[in-house]
XYZ file of C-alpha atoms in Angstrom:
715
model
C -13.232 142.229 81.395
C -11.253 141.684 78.222
C -10.436 137.938 78.211
C -6.881 138.590 77.066
C -6.295 141.077 79.897
C -7.676 138.443 82.278
C -5.340 135.831 80.801
C -2.310 138.072 81.225
C -3.301 138.780 84.849
C -3.652 135.085 85.630
C -0.313 134.366 83.970
C 1.424 136.979 86.140
C -0.109 135.440 89.258
C 1.063 131.975 88.217
C 4.567 133.321 87.546
C 4.751 134.660 91.107
C 3.524 131.320 92.458
C 5.484 128.750 90.452
C 8.489 130.816 89.259
C 7.940 129.541 85.717
C 8.528 131.967 82.795
C 5.656 134.304 82.069
C 5.391 133.088 78.459
C 4.957 129.469 79.616
C 2.227 130.368 82.091
C 0.466 132.574 79.556
C 0.451 129.717 77.049
C -1.080 127.436 79.704
C -3.812 129.959 80.581
C -4.689 130.663 76.951
C -4.808 126.958 76.147
C -7.350 126.441 78.953
C -9.383 129.390 77.627
C -9.405 127.843 74.158
C -10.703 124.560 75.559
C -13.543 126.376 77.310
C -14.431 128.119 74.034
C -15.126 124.776 72.331
C -18.433 124.879 70.487
C -21.427 123.283 72.238
C -22.910 120.130 70.770
C -26.155 120.072 68.852
C -29.034 117.661 68.604
C -28.975 114.378 66.676
C -29.526 114.057 62.970
C -32.934 114.959 61.492
C -34.319 116.621 64.628
C -33.849 120.209 63.504
C -37.276 120.598 61.964
C -36.318 120.706 58.301
C -37.257 117.124 57.573
C -34.944 114.631 55.955
C -36.521 114.875 52.477
C -36.077 118.642 52.197
C -32.658 118.538 53.834
C -31.434 115.872 51.411
C -32.621 117.903 48.435
C -30.961 121.057 49.745
C -27.788 119.035 50.312
C -27.954 117.702 46.745
C -28.336 121.279 45.509
C -25.128 122.232 47.372
C -23.313 119.204 45.948
C -24.342 120.290 42.452
C -22.629 123.641 43.112
C -19.527 121.750 44.250
C -19.520 119.622 41.088
C -20.049 122.473 38.642
C -18.057 125.173 40.465
C -21.079 127.474 40.366
C -21.128 129.982 43.259
C -23.544 129.372 46.126
C -25.626 132.592 46.329
C -25.588 132.862 50.134
C -21.821 132.185 50.232
C -20.885 134.863 47.704
C -20.572 135.160 43.943
C -16.787 135.538 44.190
C -16.331 132.354 46.235
C -15.687 128.938 44.688
C -17.204 126.119 46.779
C -14.648 123.488 47.838
C -16.352 121.362 50.525
C -19.858 120.451 51.665
C -20.376 119.016 55.134
C -23.489 117.599 56.772
C -24.356 117.714 60.480
C -21.214 119.619 61.482
C -22.256 120.019 65.120
C -18.632 120.021 66.267
C -18.182 123.270 64.329
C -21.467 125.061 64.861
C -24.960 124.507 66.233
C -26.231 125.722 62.847
C -25.104 122.360 61.560
C -27.528 121.026 58.936
C -25.261 121.938 56.008
C -21.890 123.687 56.006
C -20.390 124.908 52.727
C -16.716 125.895 52.523
C -15.249 127.963 49.736
C -12.195 130.010 48.774
C -11.754 133.400 47.211
C -9.178 134.237 44.538
C -6.764 135.237 47.329
C -7.172 131.872 49.026
C -9.278 133.194 51.917
C -11.522 130.502 53.370
C -15.249 131.282 53.643
C -17.839 129.211 55.495
C -21.626 129.192 55.151
C -23.769 127.768 57.978
C -27.141 126.624 56.623
C -30.082 125.781 58.862
C -32.791 123.866 56.985
C -36.407 124.302 58.171
C -39.450 123.578 56.074
C -41.923 126.187 57.392
C -40.774 127.655 60.706
C -43.394 129.769 62.460
C -40.701 132.002 64.021
C -42.700 132.782 67.152
C -41.465 132.536 70.768
C -44.150 130.002 71.663
C -42.594 127.432 69.307
C -39.681 125.614 70.947
C -38.028 124.730 67.623
C -38.013 128.394 66.583
C -36.359 129.349 69.886
C -33.781 126.612 69.345
C -33.120 127.821 65.802
C -32.605 131.450 66.854
C -30.423 130.339 69.748
C -28.210 128.370 67.378
C -27.859 131.393 65.090
C -27.045 133.621 68.076
C -24.248 131.276 69.149
C -22.533 131.853 65.810
C -23.193 135.606 66.012
C -21.657 135.863 69.491
C -18.704 133.561 68.855
C -17.786 134.564 65.299
C -18.933 138.172 65.001
C -15.635 139.518 63.565
C -15.672 136.740 60.946
C -19.326 137.464 60.153
C -18.572 141.175 59.762
C -15.698 140.403 57.409
C -17.857 138.117 55.260
C -15.744 135.048 55.967
C -18.620 133.495 57.879
C -22.218 133.632 56.663
C -25.564 132.457 58.023
C -28.455 131.149 55.960
C -31.923 129.801 56.662
C -33.212 127.457 53.947
C -37.015 127.164 53.769
C -39.692 126.320 51.211
C -40.921 129.212 49.099
C -44.406 129.322 50.674
C -43.100 130.194 54.175
C -44.434 133.705 54.865
C -42.670 134.229 58.262
C -39.282 133.416 56.681
C -40.071 135.712 53.746
C -40.719 138.572 56.187
C -37.504 137.679 58.019
C -35.623 138.007 54.744
C -37.087 141.466 54.170
C -35.968 142.497 57.664
C -32.477 141.174 56.895
C -32.231 143.447 53.839
C -33.011 146.532 55.943
C -30.622 145.471 58.729
C -27.755 144.821 56.316
C -28.091 148.373 54.978
C -28.019 149.918 58.470
C -24.665 150.713 60.079
C -25.866 150.230 63.676
C -28.767 148.893 65.738
C -30.030 152.440 66.289
C -30.010 153.148 62.557
C -31.876 149.895 61.907
C -34.583 150.731 64.475
C -34.953 154.237 63.056
C -35.460 152.868 59.564
C -38.052 150.399 60.794
C -40.158 153.247 62.221
C -39.998 155.334 59.038
C -42.127 154.872 55.966
C -40.586 153.384 52.847
C -38.446 150.805 54.637
C -40.949 148.497 56.333
C -44.630 147.676 56.285
C -46.883 146.569 59.114
C -46.175 142.871 58.593
C -42.409 143.432 58.789
C -42.748 145.439 61.998
C -44.861 142.662 63.490
C -42.231 140.098 62.502
C -39.544 142.217 64.183
C -41.554 142.164 67.417
C -41.718 138.368 67.201
C -37.987 138.143 66.501
C -37.151 140.347 69.491
C -39.232 138.013 71.628
C -37.458 134.994 70.127
C -34.039 136.489 70.938
C -35.147 137.194 74.519
C -36.514 133.650 74.857
C -33.298 132.147 73.489
C -31.191 134.165 75.918
C -33.341 133.312 78.923
C -33.417 129.653 77.929
C -29.622 129.412 77.789
C -29.521 128.796 74.038
C -26.772 131.359 73.504
C -23.460 132.090 75.175
C -23.276 135.065 77.487
C -22.069 138.023 75.505
C -22.897 141.120 77.532
C -24.758 142.553 74.527
C -28.255 143.962 74.658
C -30.981 141.913 72.929
C -31.559 144.724 70.404
C -27.874 144.604 69.433
C -28.027 140.823 68.974
C -31.179 141.090 66.862
C -29.526 143.568 64.514
C -26.330 141.540 64.275
C -28.275 138.399 63.439
C -30.432 140.066 60.801
C -27.568 141.999 59.193
C -25.657 138.763 58.493
C -28.543 136.419 57.676
C -29.626 135.217 54.232
C -32.996 133.561 53.737
C -32.945 130.941 50.967
C -36.509 130.360 49.733
C -35.990 127.151 47.765
C -38.299 125.626 45.211
C -37.495 121.949 45.461
C -40.868 120.413 46.339
C -44.479 120.322 45.176
C -45.578 121.915 41.934
C -42.694 124.426 41.771
C -39.327 122.692 41.194
C -37.541 125.675 39.641
C -34.360 125.367 41.730
C -34.093 121.679 40.946
C -34.579 122.417 37.241
C -31.806 125.037 37.346
C -29.437 122.601 39.075
C -30.213 119.909 36.486
C -29.418 122.387 33.711
C -26.024 123.149 35.262
C -25.273 119.415 35.570
C -25.882 118.635 31.875
C -22.240 119.327 30.818
C -21.207 116.590 33.291
C -23.237 113.914 31.514
C -22.058 111.757 28.571
C -24.476 113.222 26.002
C -25.503 116.433 27.743
C -29.112 115.284 27.891
C -31.652 116.522 30.410
C -32.709 113.022 31.551
C -29.087 112.129 32.303
C -28.648 115.281 34.383
C -31.921 114.523 36.172
C -30.635 111.055 37.058
C -27.364 112.586 38.269
C -29.208 114.979 40.599
C -31.266 112.069 41.956
C -28.022 110.228 42.706
C -26.773 113.293 44.619
C -29.916 113.156 46.767
C -29.207 109.495 47.507
C -25.596 110.291 48.458
C -26.763 112.951 50.917
C -28.959 110.311 52.545
C -25.871 108.119 52.928
C -23.439 110.761 54.180
C -25.643 113.098 56.253
C -26.294 110.749 59.230
C -22.538 110.261 59.738
C -21.660 113.965 59.488
C -19.446 113.478 56.428
C -17.600 116.223 54.529
C -17.137 115.953 50.768
C -14.728 117.768 48.478
C -14.647 117.589 44.686
C -12.246 114.608 44.372
C -14.189 112.612 46.977
C -17.549 113.369 45.412
C -16.236 112.554 41.935
C -14.906 109.223 43.203
C -18.342 108.304 44.577
C -19.979 109.161 41.244
C -17.361 107.406 39.148
C -18.796 104.592 37.068
C -22.302 106.002 36.752
C -23.631 105.879 33.203
C -25.019 109.400 33.622
C -21.784 111.055 34.835
C -18.574 112.283 33.237
C -15.968 113.777 35.638
C -15.399 117.527 35.234
C -12.363 118.211 33.060
C -9.795 120.907 33.702
C -11.033 121.872 37.177
C -9.225 120.744 40.284
C -10.626 122.353 43.397
C -8.642 121.599 46.513
C -8.396 123.028 49.996
C -5.177 124.797 49.114
C -5.028 128.459 48.107
C -4.287 129.807 44.696
C -1.204 131.925 44.237
C -1.778 135.318 45.752
C -1.445 138.141 43.222
C 1.582 140.260 44.019
C 3.464 137.427 45.745
C 6.714 136.477 43.996
C 6.742 132.824 42.950
C 10.099 131.074 43.003
C 10.938 129.669 39.594
C 11.392 125.917 39.153
C 14.967 124.809 38.634
C 15.670 123.641 35.075
C 18.285 121.240 33.806
C 21.427 123.229 33.013
C 22.610 123.510 29.429
C 26.140 123.426 28.146
C 27.532 126.926 28.268
C 30.549 128.335 26.530
C 31.467 130.810 29.247
C 30.321 133.407 31.728
C 27.667 135.791 30.497
C 28.817 139.418 30.386
C 27.405 142.330 32.355
C 26.073 143.954 29.173
C 23.916 140.885 28.483
C 22.808 140.416 32.104
C 21.682 143.948 33.047
C 18.233 144.693 31.598
C 17.898 148.150 33.155
C 19.256 150.275 35.999
C 17.508 153.120 37.849
C 18.755 155.420 40.624
C 17.047 155.608 44.019
C 16.928 158.707 46.230
C 20.089 157.801 48.145
C 22.513 154.975 48.875
C 20.396 154.064 51.931
C 17.890 152.173 49.759
C 17.276 148.515 50.620
C 16.402 145.551 48.415
C 13.007 145.712 46.647
C 9.856 143.719 47.331
C 7.170 142.984 44.761
C 3.594 144.286 44.842
C 1.763 143.225 41.698
C 3.936 144.477 38.850
C 5.552 147.188 40.973
C 8.918 146.926 42.706
C 8.695 148.705 46.068
C 11.900 150.086 47.580
C 12.383 151.593 51.028
C 14.878 154.476 50.950
C 15.031 156.064 54.387
C 11.680 157.742 55.008
C 10.745 157.445 51.323
C 8.883 154.736 49.469
C 9.784 154.301 45.802
C 8.041 152.322 43.100
C 9.544 150.937 39.871
C 7.750 149.091 37.081
C 9.453 145.712 37.117
C 9.311 145.311 33.323
C 10.631 148.724 32.284
C 12.061 150.254 35.451
C 9.878 153.353 35.080
C 9.692 155.019 38.523
C 6.726 156.443 40.406
C 6.969 159.631 42.439
C 8.555 159.038 45.863
C 6.097 158.987 48.779
C 7.232 160.147 52.217
C 6.231 158.079 55.261
C 6.390 158.491 59.030
C 9.060 155.838 59.614
C 11.845 154.135 57.736
C 10.546 150.632 58.403
C 10.286 148.079 55.594
C 6.812 147.977 54.032
C 4.544 144.955 54.336
C 3.445 143.546 50.975
C 0.607 141.189 50.159
C -2.540 140.797 48.102
C -1.323 143.457 45.686
C -1.210 146.057 48.477
C 1.514 147.966 50.336
C 1.209 148.712 54.062
C 3.188 151.156 56.206
C 2.592 152.743 59.620
C 1.701 156.333 60.458
C 3.016 158.343 63.430
C 0.606 156.542 65.780
C 1.818 153.175 64.419
C -1.555 152.560 62.785
C -1.408 150.366 59.674
C -2.037 152.384 56.509
C -2.396 150.997 52.960
C -0.697 153.111 50.285
C -1.026 153.218 46.497
C 2.318 154.296 45.041
C 1.034 154.683 41.483
C -1.850 156.947 42.525
C 0.164 158.541 45.367
C -2.713 157.954 47.792
C -3.032 156.716 51.341
C -5.988 154.601 52.357
C -8.000 154.531 55.555
C -5.994 153.228 58.549
C -6.704 149.633 59.506
C -8.110 148.919 62.996
C -4.770 147.825 64.489
C -1.225 148.996 65.140
C 2.024 147.408 63.992
C 5.672 147.520 64.965
C 8.034 148.520 62.196
C 7.613 146.076 59.327
C 6.327 143.354 61.694
C 3.536 142.080 59.468
C 2.830 139.374 56.926
C -0.075 138.838 54.503
C -1.404 135.326 53.967
C -4.607 134.406 52.098
C -6.207 137.816 52.429
C -5.288 138.255 56.105
C -2.716 140.670 57.527
C -1.039 139.302 60.667
C 0.663 142.160 62.510
C 2.699 142.294 65.714
C 2.069 145.496 67.663
C 4.386 147.434 69.991
C 1.974 146.794 72.902
C 2.845 143.066 72.867
C -0.145 141.901 70.863
C -0.730 140.042 67.617
C -3.569 141.176 65.360
C -5.306 139.550 62.398
C -7.108 141.880 59.946
C -9.234 140.804 56.996
C -8.009 142.971 54.123
C -11.169 142.764 52.013
C -13.427 144.181 54.739
C -10.742 145.791 56.977
C -12.292 144.008 59.967
C -10.166 143.079 62.984
C -10.636 139.305 63.225
C -8.809 138.648 66.492
C -6.203 139.983 68.901
C -3.964 137.941 71.217
C -1.403 139.037 73.823
C 2.203 137.858 73.827
C 5.113 138.282 76.198
C 7.780 140.712 75.038
C 8.016 142.670 71.809
C 8.496 141.317 68.265
C 12.086 141.086 67.074
C 11.132 140.004 63.551
C 8.076 139.984 61.317
C 5.613 137.092 61.796
C 5.865 134.186 59.400
C 3.124 131.811 58.245
C 3.965 128.131 57.852
C 1.905 124.921 57.962
C -1.266 126.884 58.678
C 0.274 128.605 61.697
C 1.530 132.099 62.465
C 4.984 132.095 64.077
C 6.299 135.104 65.994
C 9.661 135.593 67.693
C 9.593 137.955 70.682
C 12.024 139.439 73.182
C 12.401 142.520 75.337
C 14.523 144.403 72.785
C 16.745 144.003 69.754
C 16.301 142.317 66.412
C 16.655 138.784 65.084
C 20.157 137.523 65.732
C 20.712 139.900 68.704
C 20.404 139.197 72.402
C 16.953 139.751 73.842
C 15.616 138.900 77.308
C 12.485 136.789 77.691
C 13.069 135.399 74.214
C 10.263 133.163 72.912
C 8.863 131.618 69.744
C 5.059 131.643 69.542
C 2.836 129.535 67.283
C -0.759 130.675 66.675
C -3.444 129.153 64.513
C -4.715 131.443 61.788
C -8.021 131.363 63.681
C -6.443 133.088 66.677
C -5.911 130.024 68.863
C -2.559 129.766 70.630
C -0.963 126.439 69.630
C 2.224 126.507 71.684
C 5.070 128.729 72.873
C 8.759 127.909 73.234
C 10.426 130.100 75.871
C 14.202 130.160 76.251
C 15.000 130.210 79.973
C 18.051 132.434 80.406
C 18.691 132.178 76.701
C 18.156 134.012 73.429
C 16.385 132.779 70.308
C 18.734 133.757 67.464
C 17.290 132.032 64.382
C 14.604 129.504 63.552
C 13.502 127.514 60.525
C 10.453 125.326 59.919
C 9.916 122.113 57.984
C 6.852 119.968 57.414
C 7.087 118.235 60.813
C 9.683 120.099 62.866
C 10.596 123.637 63.867
C 14.317 124.155 64.484
C 15.319 126.879 66.953
C 18.920 128.082 67.237
C 19.569 129.767 70.582
C 22.359 130.949 72.891
C 22.673 130.260 76.620
C 23.524 133.529 78.391
C 25.198 131.764 81.327
C 27.639 129.559 79.419
C 27.773 131.250 76.005
C 27.103 127.871 74.381
C 24.767 127.580 71.430
C 22.226 124.867 70.742
C 19.681 123.811 68.162
C 16.315 122.508 69.375
C 13.852 120.486 67.274
C 10.175 121.004 68.179
C 7.036 119.418 66.789
C 5.503 121.940 64.386
C 1.952 121.211 65.597
C 2.352 120.776 69.373
C 5.698 122.364 70.212
C 6.844 119.113 71.853
C 10.637 118.711 72.219
C 12.091 116.038 69.907
C 15.816 116.552 70.262
C 18.460 119.122 71.193
C 22.163 119.442 70.342
C 24.779 121.895 71.627
C 27.734 123.394 69.756
C 30.359 125.939 70.797
C 30.757 128.005 67.605
C 28.779 131.159 66.812
C 26.038 130.481 64.229
C 25.510 132.750 61.224
C 22.166 132.877 59.451
C 19.179 130.564 59.655
C 19.681 126.798 59.537
C 18.981 125.300 56.126
C 16.715 122.256 55.752
C 17.140 120.133 52.614
C 16.629 116.451 51.895
C 15.989 115.489 55.524
C 19.229 117.157 56.677
C 19.644 120.320 58.750
C 22.724 122.375 57.838
C 24.183 124.825 60.375
C 26.826 127.386 59.411
C 29.140 128.997 61.980
C 31.278 132.115 61.924
C 34.488 130.063 61.550
C 33.067 128.614 58.276
C 32.197 125.291 59.850
C 29.224 123.508 58.259
C 27.450 120.977 60.510
C 25.038 118.479 58.935
C 22.477 116.975 61.328
C 19.801 114.385 60.674
C 16.649 116.510 60.761
C 14.597 113.737 62.360
C 16.971 112.398 65.046
C 19.484 115.227 65.480
C 22.448 112.892 64.983
C 25.487 114.495 63.384
C 26.227 113.201 59.879
C 29.323 115.251 59.197
C 31.022 118.560 59.849
C 33.732 120.384 57.955
C 35.632 123.679 57.850
C 36.384 125.725 60.919
C 39.616 127.242 59.546
C 38.162 130.333 57.814
C 35.405 132.922 58.374
C 31.867 133.287 57.027
C 29.131 135.867 57.587
C 26.232 134.164 55.771
C 24.650 130.724 55.920
C 25.433 128.025 53.360
C 23.124 127.438 50.407
C 22.041 123.936 49.330
C 21.150 123.157 45.731
C 21.194 119.959 43.666
C 22.796 117.904 46.490
C 25.657 120.417 46.804
C 26.346 122.734 49.748
C 27.710 126.082 48.541
C 29.447 128.406 51.001
C 30.881 131.861 50.303
C 33.835 132.637 52.586
C 34.739 136.056 53.881
C 38.343 135.106 54.658
C 39.851 133.937 52.432
C 37.531 135.159 49.699
C 36.457 132.078 47.812
C 33.516 129.846 46.950
C 33.460 126.363 48.463
C 31.259 123.508 47.226
C 30.685 120.460 49.471
C 28.989 117.143 48.807
C 25.691 117.344 50.707
C 25.813 113.630 51.611
C 29.395 113.336 52.887
C 30.768 116.864 53.323
C 33.633 116.139 50.938
C 34.994 119.247 49.259
C 34.120 119.381 45.553
C 35.350 122.855 44.658
C 37.300 125.770 46.120
C 37.394 128.783 43.805
C 39.204 132.021 44.794
C 37.425 135.295 43.994
C 38.589 138.893 43.785
C 36.755 139.848 46.975
C 35.292 138.533 50.239
C 31.751 137.147 50.344
C 29.696 139.335 52.666
C 26.275 138.323 51.316
C 24.335 135.085 51.139
C 24.088 132.905 48.057
C 20.896 132.300 46.069
C 19.951 130.132 43.097
C 17.614 129.983 40.114
C 17.423 127.911 36.913
C 20.172 125.525 38.016
C 22.651 128.319 38.759
C 23.877 129.459 42.182
C 24.705 133.167 42.501
C 26.915 135.057 44.917
C 28.255 138.578 45.157
C 31.474 139.548 46.914
C 32.970 142.758 48.199
C 34.775 143.305 44.903
C 31.426 144.309 43.392
C 30.995 141.292 41.110
C 27.989 138.970 41.157
C 28.985 135.511 39.902
C 26.859 132.575 38.759
C 28.048 128.952 38.900
C 26.321 125.968 37.316
C 25.185 123.710 40.168
C 26.035 120.526 38.245
C 29.346 121.352 36.541
C 30.371 124.040 39.107
C 31.665 126.152 36.201
C 31.166 129.923 36.198
C 28.482 130.730 33.604
C 27.306 134.235 34.565
C 28.794 137.522 35.783
C 27.639 141.079 36.462
C 29.213 144.056 38.236
C 26.734 144.643 41.059
C 27.657 145.323 44.680
C 25.355 145.347 47.683
C 25.572 145.035 51.464
C 23.233 142.252 52.588
C 23.589 143.079 56.283
C 22.253 146.592 55.606
C 20.186 146.159 52.441
C 18.859 142.607 52.602
C 18.807 139.848 49.976
C 17.961 140.457 46.292
C 14.498 139.711 44.929
C 14.323 136.705 42.568
C 11.205 136.305 40.412
C 10.433 135.178 36.852
C 14.056 134.410 35.885
C 15.172 137.850 37.003
C 17.117 139.228 39.954
C 16.364 142.740 41.186
C 19.338 144.059 43.136
C 19.729 147.423 44.870
C 23.418 148.249 44.814
C 25.208 150.004 47.641
C 25.674 152.967 45.278
C 21.905 153.586 45.274
C 21.068 152.038 41.890
C 18.430 149.372 41.289
C 19.430 146.784 38.681
C 17.226 144.301 36.848
C 19.342 141.302 35.896
C 18.413 138.464 33.548
C 19.243 135.064 35.025
C 18.913 133.198 31.725
C 22.327 131.877 30.788
């Protein structure tokens, strides 16, 4: 039975028994399943058969890759190594050496290396059965990740090991075959395998059977032939020359280390490699993990070592191409007056109709949804692509330089607007626009109450988890977690039964779920330590804000208020700012929930306040004016009447806060002096079209008249 179907069934049974919400029971069941899935422990250090001398030299070789930034062949030429761990038995039974790395998109890759000097690879040898069983555990548990290339298996042996050499030849044939049947057919035909390889395959089949019968692998329900093919198709054999008369791999590593020595001399690099071997002997017994800063710190002070310059490898991801990066606020300059529309507008281009919404950025292309059409505009020149018709009018999902829409069956389809081509559908479905791309992974909420994770490089479905209800907004990724708001119907900000906020790990583990009992989740915002949920009680009509621990979902504090909230709460400087429809701004201590101040309540607002440079800016609908409040005390600093009502939210860039009102004028005020320094005649409806796109000192605004404007924000 599908484990997620089983979990949903158990949750329904618990709901009938204890009358608790289905989402709460489902979270409990899934949490118990995750605990059962914990990886089994492995044997103690130096009992795997590789021998400590060889293992230390292999570990030093991996540390040399970490120091120099050279790719590890079995991990992938496009992956930069970031961490090396020894004896990681809490992660995998293939635990001798684990190498982590990241791709250019920030996707994490992990290589499990088993070190064996000269394994016989026959079923009569207990250590060979143990080795194959350990590999099979990874194959069974992490098969989607192995298929996607995010997980890799390697067997490190000495170069004179003939059984391992034959195993490597089998792995080449298996990797080229699309299925177990295709692999077996190739093994029986001439040109693919010789007699020795066929004999080794017989031994491997026997090893797999012995490992399964001996309990070395988790129960998977797969046939032994399927497991053999899966193992071979994802296995790399590293025949290393680090001992005896042939030290070629050591010589290569020493050559790569020479730029990290004071004089670039071979003897200094040789001494540096020897020190790496010694460090492995120190760290391996304790199961330590080293990154570049840690390793550099341990080498600091050696006469044969100079720290690498200009390379800082961390566990964080690089900026994803195609993702707009918010510009850093600059100190404002003295300005003579407001900049005119002629200076501000760089270019304007018409869309298909006035139904077009605000653009999103994919690489250097602005992507605009206009009804059932997708439009593309070069963000530098405004040159348009040909419109592409789609099955639905949902907003596209952007990430990794790609654009994703759904077809009539709600399958996820990548599209290339410049080439006017559609790609192959991904192996998952998605509700309208309910997806987000993070570090090479597309997280999508489906209409059948499931959340999917797809690796975009390989188009492999990594995991699928059930949820209660349907998504009412696209997932969001924060603090290494995927957050999803669900309900029975409606959209964010509307009433929805069985309203919940879910938090998943990017690995597919459910972290926690917050279910509103007889209430509706309206908005939520996340900080480094807390998640703040704004909800409405259906029985009383009262509203409340709840602070939850971002990692565990534990309740920290809760406060009620009687006004109707508008927009997401804003977190800035340890203060949570709530905006209500009667233009009341409430400032709460983000850690304790205590009220610091509140103001307003005698006007009307339709968008949340904006905080910048210790000032709270609020655009009022009635009367139409801009209000500036001191963020610390709530004291009013400015009240400036405008020619129209503010119906859109405020945004800021380069020390200027911008706001557009119903009169069709977009104003810019200096955040320090509060003087107007910028103006352009652009009108849009945020409730229907969304917020403008701000990137690289420019604002891209789709007006309600169906024209896309590129505006310079330099004053």
